[in-house]
Amino acid sequence: MKRKHKPRLFPEHFSVGQFSRSTRKFEKGRITKPRGGEDRLEYWYTEDPEESEYLDPDFQEHVDKKIEFLKKDGWDPEKQTFWATTQSHLDLGWRWRFIQGVAKAERTFNKVHHHFELFKPFTFTGSQPAMYQWVKFNSPEIWEKVKTDVENGRHELQGGCWSEADGRMPSGEAWVRQRLYGQHFYANNFGKIANVSWFPDSFGYANNLPQIFAKSGADGFLTAKLVSNKQTKWPFWAWNWESPDGTRLFSYLTGNHSKLGPLGGFDVDQLDSDIKESYLNSYRMLKEGRSLVADYETDHPEENENVSDAELPIIGCFFGEGDGGHGPQGVEMAVYRGYAERGHVKWKSTAEIFDKLREFQDRLPVWKDELYYQ
Protein backbone atom coordinates (compact mmCIF):
# COMPACT_ATOMS: atom_id res chain seq x y z
CA MET A 1 0.00 0.00 0.00
CA LYS A 2 1.29 3.42 -0.91
CA ARG A 3 1.97 5.47 2.20
CA LYS A 4 -0.03 8.68 2.38
CA HIS A 5 2.17 11.75 2.10
CA LYS A 6 2.08 14.00 5.15
CA PRO A 7 2.44 17.72 4.31
CA ARG A 8 5.42 19.40 5.91
CA LEU A 9 6.06 23.07 6.41
CA PHE A 10 9.82 22.64 6.73
CA PRO A 11 11.11 19.99 4.29
CA GLU A 12 14.70 18.83 4.42
CA HIS A 13 15.99 21.33 1.86
CA PHE A 14 15.11 24.15 4.29
CA SER A 15 17.70 22.85 6.77
CA VAL A 16 20.55 24.78 5.12
CA GLY A 17 20.76 28.25 3.65
CA GLN A 18 20.04 28.42 -0.08
CA PHE A 19 23.21 30.36 -0.88
CA SER A 20 25.41 30.14 2.22
CA ARG A 21 24.70 26.43 2.73
CA SER A 22 25.04 27.16 6.44
CA THR A 23 23.02 25.00 8.80
CA ARG A 24 19.81 26.65 9.95
CA LYS A 25 19.03 26.29 13.63
CA PHE A 26 15.27 25.90 13.55
CA GLU A 27 14.74 26.03 17.29
CA LYS A 28 16.59 29.34 17.52
CA GLY A 29 14.50 30.64 14.62
CA ARG A 30 11.32 29.79 16.50
CA ILE A 31 12.09 32.28 19.27
CA THR A 32 9.66 35.19 18.95
CA LYS A 33 8.68 37.87 21.44
CA PRO A 34 6.04 40.62 21.41
CA ARG A 35 6.80 44.31 21.38
CA GLY A 36 7.83 45.43 24.84
CA GLY A 37 9.05 42.02 25.97
CA GLU A 38 7.32 39.07 27.58
CA ASP A 39 3.67 39.48 28.54
CA ARG A 40 2.74 37.97 31.94
CA LEU A 41 -1.03 37.59 31.74
CA GLU A 42 -1.40 36.25 35.27
CA TYR A 43 -0.38 39.62 36.72
CA TRP A 44 -3.33 41.25 34.95
CA TYR A 45 -5.94 38.64 35.85
CA THR A 46 -5.06 37.60 39.39
CA GLU A 47 -7.51 38.61 42.13
CA ASP A 48 -4.69 39.02 44.63
CA PRO A 49 -4.48 42.79 45.28
CA GLU A 50 -0.81 42.45 46.18
CA GLU A 51 0.03 40.94 42.78
CA SER A 52 -2.60 42.37 40.43
CA GLU A 53 -1.59 45.05 37.93
CA TYR A 54 -5.27 45.58 37.11
CA LEU A 55 -6.35 46.22 40.71
CA ASP A 56 -3.51 48.69 41.27
CA PRO A 57 -5.08 52.09 42.15
CA ASP A 58 -2.72 53.85 39.74
CA PHE A 59 -3.96 51.71 36.86
CA GLN A 60 -7.61 52.31 37.77
CA GLU A 61 -6.90 56.05 37.84
CA HIS A 62 -5.32 55.71 34.40
CA VAL A 63 -8.55 54.19 33.01
CA ASP A 64 -10.64 56.96 34.59
CA LYS A 65 -8.42 59.61 33.00
CA LYS A 66 -8.74 58.01 29.57
CA ILE A 67 -12.53 58.14 29.88
CA GLU A 68 -12.36 61.81 30.85
CA PHE A 69 -10.20 62.49 27.76
CA LEU A 70 -12.90 60.94 25.60
CA LYS A 71 -15.65 63.03 27.20
CA LYS A 72 -13.69 66.27 26.88
CA ASP A 73 -13.19 65.55 23.20
CA GLY A 74 -16.90 65.22 22.57
CA TRP A 75 -17.81 61.62 23.30
CA ASP A 76 -21.23 61.34 24.97
CA PRO A 77 -21.61 57.98 26.77
CA GLU A 78 -25.38 58.45 26.78
CA LYS A 79 -25.44 58.46 22.98
CA GLN A 80 -22.63 56.11 21.95
CA THR A 81 -21.61 52.70 23.28
CA PHE A 82 -18.45 50.82 22.37
CA TRP A 83 -18.75 47.18 21.25
CA ALA A 84 -15.41 45.42 21.44
CA THR A 85 -13.63 42.29 20.31
CA THR A 86 -9.97 41.35 20.04
CA GLN A 87 -7.68 40.54 17.12
CA SER A 88 -3.98 40.27 16.37
CA HIS A 89 -2.84 41.14 12.87
CA LEU A 90 0.17 39.16 11.63
CA ASP A 91 2.27 40.01 8.60
CA LEU A 92 2.94 36.48 7.37
CA GLY A 93 6.22 37.62 5.87
CA TRP A 94 7.91 40.85 6.87
CA ARG A 95 10.96 41.32 9.09
CA TRP A 96 11.35 37.65 9.92
CA ARG A 97 12.02 34.29 8.34
CA PHE A 98 9.21 31.96 7.38
CA ILE A 99 9.80 29.77 10.43
CA GLN A 100 9.47 32.81 12.69
CA GLY A 101 6.18 33.70 11.03
CA VAL A 102 4.94 30.21 11.85
CA ALA A 103 6.16 30.62 15.43
CA LYS A 104 4.31 33.93 15.71
CA ALA A 105 1.09 32.27 14.54
CA GLU A 106 1.55 29.51 17.13
CA ARG A 107 2.30 31.95 19.94
CA THR A 108 -0.66 34.16 19.03
CA PHE A 109 -3.26 31.36 19.04
CA ASN A 110 -1.78 29.74 22.14
CA LYS A 111 -1.80 33.06 23.97
CA VAL A 112 -5.41 33.70 22.99
CA HIS A 113 -6.34 30.32 24.45
CA HIS A 114 -4.54 31.26 27.68
CA HIS A 115 -6.54 34.51 27.80
CA PHE A 116 -9.72 32.43 27.48
CA GLU A 117 -8.65 30.32 30.46
CA LEU A 118 -8.15 33.42 32.61
CA PHE A 119 -10.95 35.76 31.47
CA LYS A 120 -14.39 34.71 30.25
CA PRO A 121 -16.38 37.55 28.61
CA PHE A 122 -14.47 38.30 25.40
CA THR A 123 -13.96 36.77 21.95
CA PHE A 124 -11.05 36.78 19.50
CA THR A 125 -11.15 37.18 15.71
CA GLY A 126 -8.66 35.34 13.51
CA SER A 127 -8.49 36.31 9.86
CA GLN A 128 -5.93 34.40 7.77
CA PRO A 129 -6.48 30.70 6.93
CA ALA A 130 -2.77 30.40 6.11
CA MET A 131 -2.00 30.85 9.82
CA TYR A 132 -4.38 28.06 10.74
CA GLN A 133 -2.81 25.72 8.19
CA TRP A 134 0.64 26.43 9.62
CA VAL A 135 -0.54 25.62 13.13
CA LYS A 136 -2.41 22.52 11.96
CA PHE A 137 0.68 21.09 10.26
CA ASN A 138 3.28 22.15 12.80
CA SER A 139 1.59 22.27 16.23
CA PRO A 140 -1.13 19.62 16.69
CA GLU A 141 -1.56 20.50 20.38
CA ILE A 142 -2.26 24.18 19.66
CA TRP A 143 -4.46 23.18 16.71
CA GLU A 144 -6.69 21.19 19.06
CA LYS A 145 -7.01 24.23 21.33
CA VAL A 146 -8.01 26.37 18.36
CA LYS A 147 -10.66 23.88 17.26
CA THR A 148 -12.08 23.76 20.79
CA ASP A 149 -12.16 27.55 21.07
CA VAL A 150 -13.88 27.87 17.67
CA GLU A 151 -16.45 25.24 18.64
CA ASN A 152 -17.12 27.09 21.91
CA GLY A 153 -17.77 30.34 20.03
CA ARG A 154 -14.86 32.26 21.53
CA HIS A 155 -12.41 32.08 18.62
CA GLU A 156 -14.13 33.61 15.59
CA LEU A 157 -13.12 32.92 11.98
CA GLN A 158 -13.22 35.95 9.69
CA GLY A 159 -11.26 37.25 6.71
CA GLY A 160 -11.87 34.49 4.20
CA CYS A 161 -8.89 35.30 1.96
CA TRP A 162 -5.95 32.92 2.27
CA SER A 163 -3.85 35.85 3.50
CA GLU A 164 -4.16 39.61 3.99
CA ALA A 165 -2.63 40.44 0.62
CA ASP A 166 -1.81 43.76 -0.97
CA GLY A 167 -5.14 45.35 -1.87
CA ARG A 168 -4.25 46.78 -5.29
CA MET A 169 -1.65 44.65 -7.09
CA PRO A 170 -3.26 41.16 -7.42
CA SER A 171 -5.32 40.37 -10.51
CA GLY A 172 -8.98 39.45 -10.33
CA GLU A 173 -8.06 35.78 -10.82
CA ALA A 174 -5.60 35.97 -7.92
CA TRP A 175 -8.29 37.48 -5.68
CA VAL A 176 -10.79 34.79 -6.61
CA ARG A 177 -8.26 32.12 -5.71
CA GLN A 178 -7.46 33.89 -2.43
CA ARG A 179 -11.15 33.63 -1.56
CA LEU A 180 -11.54 30.09 -2.87
CA TYR A 181 -8.61 28.64 -0.93
CA GLY A 182 -9.34 30.62 2.23
CA GLN A 183 -13.06 29.90 2.51
CA HIS A 184 -12.50 26.29 1.43
CA PHE A 185 -10.02 25.78 4.29
CA TYR A 186 -12.46 27.20 6.83
CA ALA A 187 -15.32 25.09 5.49
CA ASN A 188 -13.29 21.87 5.42
CA ASN A 189 -11.76 22.27 8.86
CA PHE A 190 -14.45 24.11 10.83
CA GLY A 191 -17.69 23.70 8.89
CA LYS A 192 -18.16 27.46 8.39
CA ILE A 193 -16.92 30.36 6.27
CA ALA A 194 -16.11 34.00 7.01
CA ASN A 195 -18.64 36.76 6.38
CA VAL A 196 -16.42 39.81 7.11
CA SER A 197 -13.53 40.43 4.73
CA TRP A 198 -10.65 41.54 6.94
CA PHE A 199 -7.81 43.80 5.77
CA PRO A 200 -6.59 46.06 8.60
CA ASP A 201 -3.15 46.81 7.20
CA SER A 202 -3.05 46.65 3.39
CA PHE A 203 -1.92 49.73 1.48
CA GLY A 204 -5.10 50.69 -0.35
CA TYR A 205 -7.88 48.65 -1.95
CA ALA A 206 -8.98 48.24 -5.58
CA ASN A 207 -12.54 49.21 -6.51
CA ASN A 208 -13.50 45.72 -7.76
CA LEU A 209 -13.10 44.10 -4.34
CA PRO A 210 -16.71 44.54 -3.13
CA GLN A 211 -17.87 42.42 -6.07
CA ILE A 212 -15.32 39.66 -5.42
CA PHE A 213 -15.81 39.63 -1.66
CA ALA A 214 -19.62 39.72 -1.76
CA LYS A 215 -19.82 36.89 -4.29
CA SER A 216 -17.66 34.67 -2.09
CA GLY A 217 -19.52 34.92 1.20
CA ALA A 218 -18.79 38.40 2.59
CA ASP A 219 -21.41 40.89 3.74
CA GLY A 220 -18.90 43.17 5.47
CA PHE A 221 -15.41 44.67 5.05
CA LEU A 222 -13.04 45.94 7.76
CA THR A 223 -9.89 48.01 7.51
CA ALA A 224 -7.81 50.20 9.82
CA LYS A 225 -5.18 51.46 7.39
CA LEU A 226 -6.98 54.54 6.10
CA VAL A 227 -6.73 56.34 9.45
CA SER A 228 -3.03 56.83 8.68
CA ASN A 229 -3.58 58.93 5.55
CA LYS A 230 -1.36 61.98 5.79
CA GLN A 231 -3.10 64.30 3.32
CA THR A 232 -6.13 62.71 1.68
CA LYS A 233 -8.34 62.41 4.70
CA TRP A 234 -10.72 59.46 4.64
CA PRO A 235 -14.17 60.93 5.42
CA PHE A 236 -16.17 58.09 7.03
CA TRP A 237 -15.99 55.41 9.69
CA ALA A 238 -18.86 53.43 8.11
CA TRP A 239 -20.05 53.40 4.51
CA ASN A 240 -21.41 51.26 1.66
CA TRP A 241 -18.60 50.48 -0.78
CA GLU A 242 -19.74 50.08 -4.40
CA SER A 243 -17.78 48.31 -7.13
CA PRO A 244 -18.11 49.09 -10.87
CA ASP A 245 -20.71 46.32 -11.35
CA GLY A 246 -22.97 47.91 -8.70
CA THR A 247 -22.28 45.46 -5.87
CA ARG A 248 -22.35 47.20 -2.48
CA LEU A 249 -20.56 45.98 0.62
CA PHE A 250 -21.01 47.41 4.13
CA SER A 251 -17.59 48.67 5.23
CA TYR A 252 -16.12 49.84 8.52
CA LEU A 253 -12.92 51.61 9.50
CA THR A 254 -11.53 51.07 12.98
CA GLY A 255 -8.96 53.33 14.61
CA ASN A 256 -5.64 51.80 15.64
CA HIS A 257 -4.19 54.23 18.17
CA SER A 258 -1.77 52.42 20.47
CA LYS A 259 -3.53 49.23 19.31
CA LEU A 260 -6.56 50.20 21.41
CA GLY A 261 -8.84 51.36 18.62
CA PRO A 262 -11.01 54.48 19.04
CA LEU A 263 -10.71 54.29 22.82
CA GLY A 264 -6.96 54.80 22.71
CA GLY A 265 -6.59 57.62 20.27
CA PHE A 266 -7.70 60.95 21.63
CA ASP A 267 -4.40 61.90 23.21
CA VAL A 268 -2.19 60.95 20.25
CA ASP A 269 -0.36 63.93 18.73
CA GLN A 270 0.22 63.22 15.05
CA LEU A 271 -0.39 66.05 12.59
CA ASP A 272 -3.36 65.51 10.25
CA SER A 273 -3.48 61.80 10.96
CA ASP A 274 -4.83 59.50 13.64
CA ILE A 275 -6.11 62.37 15.78
CA LYS A 276 -9.60 63.35 16.80
CA GLU A 277 -9.67 66.45 14.60
CA SER A 278 -8.91 64.40 11.49
CA TYR A 279 -12.11 62.42 11.88
CA LEU A 280 -14.40 64.92 13.58
CA ASN A 281 -18.04 64.23 12.61
CA SER A 282 -17.05 61.07 10.70
CA TYR A 283 -19.55 58.99 12.68
CA ARG A 284 -22.47 61.11 11.48
CA MET A 285 -25.22 59.39 9.51
CA LEU A 286 -27.26 60.70 6.60
CA LYS A 287 -30.57 62.43 7.11
CA GLU A 288 -33.48 60.00 6.93
CA GLY A 289 -34.61 59.39 3.36
CA ARG A 290 -31.52 61.08 1.89
CA SER A 291 -28.66 59.56 -0.10
CA LEU A 292 -25.07 60.44 -0.87
CA VAL A 293 -22.83 58.85 -3.52
CA ALA A 294 -19.23 60.05 -3.27
CA ASP A 295 -15.79 59.46 -4.74
CA TYR A 296 -12.43 61.26 -4.71
CA GLU A 297 -13.88 64.03 -6.88
CA THR A 298 -16.39 64.87 -4.12
CA ASP A 299 -15.25 67.80 -2.00
CA HIS A 300 -15.60 67.12 1.76
CA PRO A 301 -18.43 64.56 1.56
CA GLU A 302 -18.64 64.46 5.36
CA GLU A 303 -19.93 68.05 5.20
CA ASN A 304 -22.55 67.37 2.51
CA GLU A 305 -26.03 68.82 3.06
CA ASN A 306 -27.47 65.29 3.23
CA VAL A 307 -25.39 64.46 6.31
CA SER A 308 -27.24 64.82 9.62
CA ASP A 309 -26.00 65.62 13.11
CA ALA A 310 -27.02 62.15 14.35
CA GLU A 311 -24.07 59.86 14.98
CA LEU A 312 -23.84 56.09 14.88
CA PRO A 313 -24.91 54.90 18.35
CA ILE A 314 -22.50 51.95 18.21
CA ILE A 315 -18.74 52.22 17.74
CA GLY A 316 -16.95 48.98 16.88
CA CYS A 317 -13.58 48.41 18.55
CA PHE A 318 -11.20 45.75 17.21
CA PHE A 319 -8.06 45.86 19.32
CA GLY A 320 -4.92 43.84 19.85
CA GLU A 321 -1.19 43.89 19.20
CA GLY A 322 -0.45 43.70 15.48
CA ASP A 323 2.14 43.30 12.72
CA GLY A 324 3.91 40.49 14.55
CA GLY A 325 0.88 38.94 16.22
CA HIS A 326 1.20 38.16 19.96
CA GLY A 327 -2.05 39.89 20.81
CA PRO A 328 -4.07 40.89 22.57
CA GLN A 329 -1.66 41.95 25.30
CA GLY A 330 -2.53 41.84 28.98
CA VAL A 331 -2.53 45.62 29.36
CA GLU A 332 -4.83 46.04 26.34
CA MET A 333 -7.33 43.62 27.83
CA ALA A 334 -7.06 45.38 31.17
CA VAL A 335 -7.89 48.79 29.70
CA TYR A 336 -10.98 47.45 27.95
CA ARG A 337 -11.96 45.48 31.03
CA GLY A 338 -11.85 48.76 32.93
CA TYR A 339 -14.08 50.43 30.34
CA ALA A 340 -16.50 47.49 30.47
CA GLU A 341 -16.74 47.51 34.26
CA ARG A 342 -17.58 51.22 34.07
CA GLY A 343 -20.42 50.46 31.66
CA HIS A 344 -18.87 51.93 28.50
CA VAL A 345 -17.90 48.74 26.62
CA LYS A 346 -19.85 45.61 25.72
CA TRP A 347 -17.94 42.47 24.78
CA LYS A 348 -19.21 41.24 21.40
CA SER A 349 -18.05 39.15 18.46
CA THR A 350 -17.15 40.67 15.10
CA ALA A 351 -20.30 39.14 13.60
CA GLU A 352 -22.44 40.76 16.32
CA ILE A 353 -20.77 44.14 15.83
CA PHE A 354 -21.28 44.10 12.08
CA ASP A 355 -24.86 42.85 12.37
CA LYS A 356 -25.64 45.77 14.68
CA LEU A 357 -23.91 48.36 12.50
CA ARG A 358 -25.72 47.09 9.41
CA GLU A 359 -29.01 48.13 11.01
CA PHE A 360 -28.00 51.69 10.06
CA GLN A 361 -26.83 50.81 6.55
CA ASP A 362 -29.64 52.75 4.84
CA ARG A 363 -28.38 55.94 6.47
CA LEU A 364 -24.78 55.56 5.35
CA PRO A 365 -23.09 57.14 2.31
CA VAL A 366 -22.04 55.18 -0.77
CA TRP A 367 -18.39 55.27 -1.80
CA LYS A 368 -17.97 54.54 -5.52
CA ASP A 369 -14.20 54.42 -5.96
CA GLU A 370 -11.06 52.65 -4.81
CA LEU A 371 -9.87 53.17 -1.23
CA TYR A 372 -6.71 55.20 -1.53
CA TYR A 373 -3.93 54.93 1.06
CA GLN A 374 -1.53 57.84 1.26
PDB file of C-alpha atoms in Angstrom, residues 122-280:
ATOM      1  CA  PHE A 122     -14.471  38.302  25.402  1.00  0.00           C
ATOM      2  CA  THR A 123     -13.962  36.765  21.950  1.00  0.00           C
ATOM      3  CA  PHE A 124     -11.047  36.775  19.502  1.00  0.00           C
ATOM      4  CA  THR A 125     -11.154  37.176  15.712  1.00  0.00           C
ATOM      5  CA  GLY A 126      -8.665  35.338  13.510  1.00  0.00           C
ATOM      6  CA  SER A 127      -8.487  36.306   9.862  1.00  0.00           C
ATOM      7  CA  GLN A 128      -5.926  34.395   7.772  1.00  0.00           C
ATOM      8  CA  PRO A 129      -6.483  30.703   6.927  1.00  0.00           C
ATOM      9  CA  ALA A 130      -2.772  30.398   6.114  1.00  0.00           C
ATOM     10  CA  MET A 131      -1.997  30.852   9.821  1.00  0.00           C
ATOM     11  CA  TYR A 132      -4.380  28.059  10.739  1.00  0.00           C
ATOM     12  CA  GLN A 133      -2.809  25.724   8.191  1.00  0.00           C
ATOM     13  CA  TRP A 134       0.637  26.428   9.619  1.00  0.00           C
ATOM     14  CA  VAL A 135      -0.543  25.620  13.128  1.00  0.00           C
ATOM     15  CA  LYS A 136      -2.409  22.516  11.958  1.00  0.00           C
ATOM     16  CA  PHE A 137       0.683  21.087  10.255  1.00  0.00           C
ATOM     17  CA  ASN A 138       3.275  22.151  12.800  1.00  0.00           C
ATOM     18  CA  SER A 139       1.589  22.271  16.234  1.00  0.00           C
ATOM     19  CA  PRO A 140      -1.127  19.622  16.694  1.00  0.00           C
ATOM     20  CA  GLU A 141      -1.556  20.504  20.380  1.00  0.00           C
ATOM     21  CA  ILE A 142      -2.264  24.180  19.663  1.00  0.00           C
ATOM     22  CA  TRP A 143      -4.463  23.182  16.715  1.00  0.00           C
ATOM     23  CA  GLU A 144      -6.691  21.186  19.065  1.00  0.00           C
ATOM     24  CA  LYS A 145      -7.006  24.229  21.329  1.00  0.00           C
ATOM     25  CA  VAL A 146      -8.010  26.371  18.356  1.00  0.00           C
ATOM     26  CA  LYS A 147     -10.663  23.878  17.260  1.00  0.00           C
ATOM     27  CA  THR A 148     -12.078  23.755  20.787  1.00  0.00           C
ATOM     28  CA  ASP A 149     -12.160  27.547  21.072  1.00  0.00           C
ATOM     29  CA  VAL A 150     -13.881  27.873  17.675  1.00  0.00           C
ATOM     30  CA  GLU A 151     -16.445  25.243  18.643  1.00  0.00           C
ATOM     31  CA  ASN A 152     -17.122  27.087  21.910  1.00  0.00           C
ATOM     32  CA  GLY A 153     -17.774  30.335  20.034  1.00  0.00           C
ATOM     33  CA  ARG A 154     -14.863  32.255  21.526  1.00  0.00           C
ATOM     34  CA  HIS A 155     -12.411  32.080  18.619  1.00  0.00           C
ATOM     35  CA  GLU A 156     -14.134  33.612  15.587  1.00  0.00           C
ATOM     36  CA  LEU A 157     -13.123  32.923  11.981  1.00  0.00           C
ATOM     37  CA  GLN A 158     -13.217  35.954   9.690  1.00  0.00           C
ATOM     38  CA  GLY A 159     -11.263  37.251   6.710  1.00  0.00           C
ATOM     39  CA  GLY A 160     -11.867  34.491   4.201  1.00  0.00           C
ATOM     40  CA  CYS A 161      -8.886  35.298   1.962  1.00  0.00           C
ATOM     41  CA  TRP A 162      -5.950  32.921   2.268  1.00  0.00           C
ATOM     42  CA  SER A 163      -3.855  35.850   3.505  1.00  0.00           C
ATOM     43  CA  GLU A 164      -4.161  39.611   3.993  1.00  0.00           C
ATOM     44  CA  ALA A 165      -2.629  40.440   0.624  1.00  0.00           C
ATOM     45  CA  ASP A 166      -1.808  43.762  -0.973  1.00  0.00           C
ATOM     46  CA  GLY A 167      -5.135  45.346  -1.869  1.00  0.00           C
ATOM     47  CA  ARG A 168      -4.249  46.776  -5.289  1.00  0.00           C
ATOM     48  CA  MET A 169      -1.652  44.646  -7.086  1.00  0.00           C
ATOM     49  CA  PRO A 170      -3.258  41.158  -7.417  1.00  0.00           C
ATOM     50  CA  SER A 171      -5.317  40.372 -10.509  1.00  0.00           C
ATOM     51  CA  GLY A 172      -8.984  39.446 -10.325  1.00  0.00           C
ATOM     52  CA  GLU A 173      -8.059  35.784 -10.816  1.00  0.00           C
ATOM     53  CA  ALA A 174      -5.599  35.969  -7.917  1.00  0.00           C
ATOM     54  CA  TRP A 175      -8.288  37.476  -5.678  1.00  0.00           C
ATOM     55  CA  VAL A 176     -10.793  34.795  -6.613  1.00  0.00           C
ATOM     56  CA  ARG A 177      -8.257  32.119  -5.705  1.00  0.00           C
ATOM     57  CA  GLN A 178      -7.463  33.888  -2.426  1.00  0.00           C
ATOM     58  CA  ARG A 179     -11.150  33.635  -1.558  1.00  0.00           C
ATOM     59  CA  LEU A 180     -11.540  30.093  -2.867  1.00  0.00           C
ATOM     60  CA  TYR A 181      -8.611  28.642  -0.933  1.00  0.00           C
ATOM     61  CA  GLY A 182      -9.340  30.615   2.233  1.00  0.00           C
ATOM     62  CA  GLN A 183     -13.056  29.904   2.509  1.00  0.00           C
ATOM     63  CA  HIS A 184     -12.498  26.289   1.434  1.00  0.00           C
ATOM     64  CA  PHE A 185     -10.019  25.780   4.289  1.00  0.00           C
ATOM     65  CA  TYR A 186     -12.458  27.204   6.831  1.00  0.00           C
ATOM     66  CA  ALA A 187     -15.323  25.087   5.487  1.00  0.00           C
ATOM     67  CA  ASN A 188     -13.288  21.874   5.416  1.00  0.00           C
ATOM     68  CA  ASN A 189     -11.762  22.266   8.861  1.00  0.00           C
ATOM     69  CA  PHE A 190     -14.454  24.115  10.833  1.00  0.00           C
ATOM     70  CA  GLY A 191     -17.689  23.701   8.891  1.00  0.00           C
ATOM     71  CA  LYS A 192     -18.158  27.456   8.393  1.00  0.00           C
ATOM     72  CA  ILE A 193     -16.920  30.356   6.266  1.00  0.00           C
ATOM     73  CA  ALA A 194     -16.109  33.997   7.012  1.00  0.00           C
ATOM     74  CA  ASN A 195     -18.638  36.761   6.379  1.00  0.00           C
ATOM     75  CA  VAL A 196     -16.425  39.806   7.112  1.00  0.00           C
ATOM     76  CA  SER A 197     -13.534  40.435   4.731  1.00  0.00           C
ATOM     77  CA  TRP A 198     -10.653  41.543   6.941  1.00  0.00           C
ATOM     78  CA  PHE A 199      -7.808  43.800   5.769  1.00  0.00           C
ATOM     79  CA  PRO A 200      -6.588  46.056   8.602  1.00  0.00           C
ATOM     80  CA  ASP A 201      -3.147  46.813   7.200  1.00  0.00           C
ATOM     81  CA  SER A 202      -3.049  46.649   3.388  1.00  0.00           C
ATOM     82  CA  PHE A 203      -1.916  49.727   1.480  1.00  0.00           C
ATOM     83  CA  GLY A 204      -5.101  50.691  -0.348  1.00  0.00           C
ATOM     84  CA  TYR A 205      -7.883  48.654  -1.948  1.00  0.00           C
ATOM     85  CA  ALA A 206      -8.985  48.237  -5.580  1.00  0.00           C
ATOM     86  CA  ASN A 207     -12.536  49.207  -6.508  1.00  0.00           C
ATOM     87  CA  ASN A 208     -13.501  45.717  -7.761  1.00  0.00           C
ATOM     88  CA  LEU A 209     -13.099  44.097  -4.344  1.00  0.00           C
ATOM     89  CA  PRO A 210     -16.709  44.544  -3.126  1.00  0.00           C
ATOM     90  CA  GLN A 211     -17.874  42.423  -6.069  1.00  0.00           C
ATOM     91  CA  ILE A 212     -15.321  39.657  -5.423  1.00  0.00           C
ATOM     92  CA  PHE A 213     -15.811  39.629  -1.657  1.00  0.00           C
ATOM     93  CA  ALA A 214     -19.621  39.725  -1.762  1.00  0.00           C
ATOM     94  CA  LYS A 215     -19.816  36.893  -4.293  1.00  0.00           C
ATOM     95  CA  SER A 216     -17.660  34.666  -2.093  1.00  0.00           C
ATOM     96  CA  GLY A 217     -19.524  34.920   1.197  1.00  0.00           C
ATOM     97  CA  ALA A 218     -18.789  38.399   2.591  1.00  0.00           C
ATOM     98  CA  ASP A 219     -21.409  40.885   3.737  1.00  0.00           C
ATOM     99  CA  GLY A 220     -18.903  43.175   5.466  1.00  0.00           C
ATOM    100  CA  PHE A 221     -15.413  44.666   5.051  1.00  0.00           C
ATOM    101  CA  LEU A 222     -13.042  45.942   7.756  1.00  0.00           C
ATOM    102  CA  THR A 223      -9.889  48.015   7.510  1.00  0.00           C
ATOM    103  CA  ALA A 224      -7.810  50.204   9.816  1.00  0.00           C
ATOM    104  CA  LYS A 225      -5.175  51.456   7.393  1.00  0.00           C
ATOM    105  CA  LEU A 226      -6.980  54.540   6.101  1.00  0.00           C
ATOM    106  CA  VAL A 227      -6.731  56.336   9.450  1.00  0.00           C
ATOM    107  CA  SER A 228      -3.030  56.834   8.678  1.00  0.00           C
ATOM    108  CA  ASN A 229      -3.582  58.925   5.545  1.00  0.00           C
ATOM    109  CA  LYS A 230      -1.360  61.980   5.791  1.00  0.00           C
ATOM    110  CA  GLN A 231      -3.099  64.303   3.324  1.00  0.00           C
ATOM    111  CA  THR A 232      -6.132  62.711   1.677  1.00  0.00           C
ATOM    112  CA  LYS A 233      -8.338  62.410   4.704  1.00  0.00           C
ATOM    113  CA  TRP A 234     -10.723  59.460   4.642  1.00  0.00           C
ATOM    114  CA  PRO A 235     -14.173  60.931   5.425  1.00  0.00           C
ATOM    115  CA  PHE A 236     -16.171  58.087   7.026  1.00  0.00           C
ATOM    116  CA  TRP A 237     -15.992  55.409   9.690  1.00  0.00           C
ATOM    117  CA  ALA A 238     -18.860  53.431   8.115  1.00  0.00           C
ATOM    118  CA  TRP A 239     -20.054  53.403   4.509  1.00  0.00           C
ATOM    119  CA  ASN A 240     -21.409  51.259   1.661  1.00  0.00           C
ATOM    120  CA  TRP A 241     -18.599  50.484  -0.781  1.00  0.00           C
ATOM    121  CA  GLU A 242     -19.743  50.080  -4.398  1.00  0.00           C
ATOM    122  CA  SER A 243     -17.779  48.308  -7.132  1.00  0.00           C
ATOM    123  CA  PRO A 244     -18.113  49.087 -10.871  1.00  0.00           C
ATOM    124  CA  ASP A 245     -20.711  46.325 -11.351  1.00  0.00           C
ATOM    125  CA  GLY A 246     -22.972  47.905  -8.702  1.00  0.00           C
ATOM    126  CA  THR A 247     -22.277  45.457  -5.866  1.00  0.00           C
ATOM    127  CA  ARG A 248     -22.349  47.199  -2.483  1.00  0.00           C
ATOM    128  CA  LEU A 249     -20.561  45.975   0.625  1.00  0.00           C
ATOM    129  CA  PHE A 250     -21.006  47.413   4.126  1.00  0.00           C
ATOM    130  CA  SER A 251     -17.588  48.673   5.229  1.00  0.00           C
ATOM    131  CA  TYR A 252     -16.118  49.838   8.517  1.00  0.00           C
ATOM    132  CA  LEU A 253     -12.922  51.610   9.502  1.00  0.00           C
ATOM    133  CA  THR A 254     -11.529  51.071  12.976  1.00  0.00           C
ATOM    134  CA  GLY A 255      -8.955  53.332  14.610  1.00  0.00           C
ATOM    135  CA  ASN A 256      -5.645  51.796  15.642  1.00  0.00           C
ATOM    136  CA  HIS A 257      -4.189  54.230  18.168  1.00  0.00           C
ATOM    137  CA  SER A 258      -1.769  52.422  20.471  1.00  0.00           C
ATOM    138  CA  LYS A 259      -3.533  49.226  19.310  1.00  0.00           C
ATOM    139  CA  LEU A 260      -6.562  50.195  21.414  1.00  0.00           C
ATOM    140  CA  GLY A 261      -8.843  51.357  18.616  1.00  0.00           C
ATOM    141  CA  PRO A 262     -11.009  54.475  19.040  1.00  0.00           C
ATOM    142  CA  LEU A 263     -10.712  54.289  22.818  1.00  0.00           C
ATOM    143  CA  GLY A 264      -6.962  54.799  22.706  1.00  0.00           C
ATOM    144  CA  GLY A 265      -6.590  57.623  20.267  1.00  0.00           C
ATOM    145  CA  PHE A 266      -7.703  60.951  21.627  1.00  0.00           C
ATOM    146  CA  ASP A 267      -4.395  61.897  23.205  1.00  0.00           C
ATOM    147  CA  VAL A 268      -2.190  60.955  20.245  1.00  0.00           C
ATOM    148  CA  ASP A 269      -0.363  63.935  18.732  1.00  0.00           C
ATOM    149  CA  GLN A 270       0.220  63.218  15.049  1.00  0.00           C
ATOM    150  CA  LEU A 271      -0.393  66.055  12.594  1.00  0.00           C
ATOM    151  CA  ASP A 272      -3.361  65.514  10.247  1.00  0.00           C
ATOM    152  CA  SER A 273      -3.480  61.803  10.959  1.00  0.00           C
ATOM    153  CA  ASP A 274      -4.829  59.504  13.637  1.00  0.00           C
ATOM    154  CA  ILE A 275      -6.107  62.371  15.780  1.00  0.00           C
ATOM    155  CA  LYS A 276      -9.601  63.354  16.796  1.00  0.00           C
ATOM    156  CA  GLU A 277      -9.675  66.452  14.603  1.00  0.00           C
ATOM    157  CA  SER A 278      -8.910  64.401  11.488  1.00  0.00           C
ATOM    158  CA  TYR A 279     -12.109  62.418  11.879  1.00  0.00           C
ATOM    159  CA  LEU A 280     -14.400  64.919  13.577  1.00  0.00           C
TER     160      LEU A 280
END
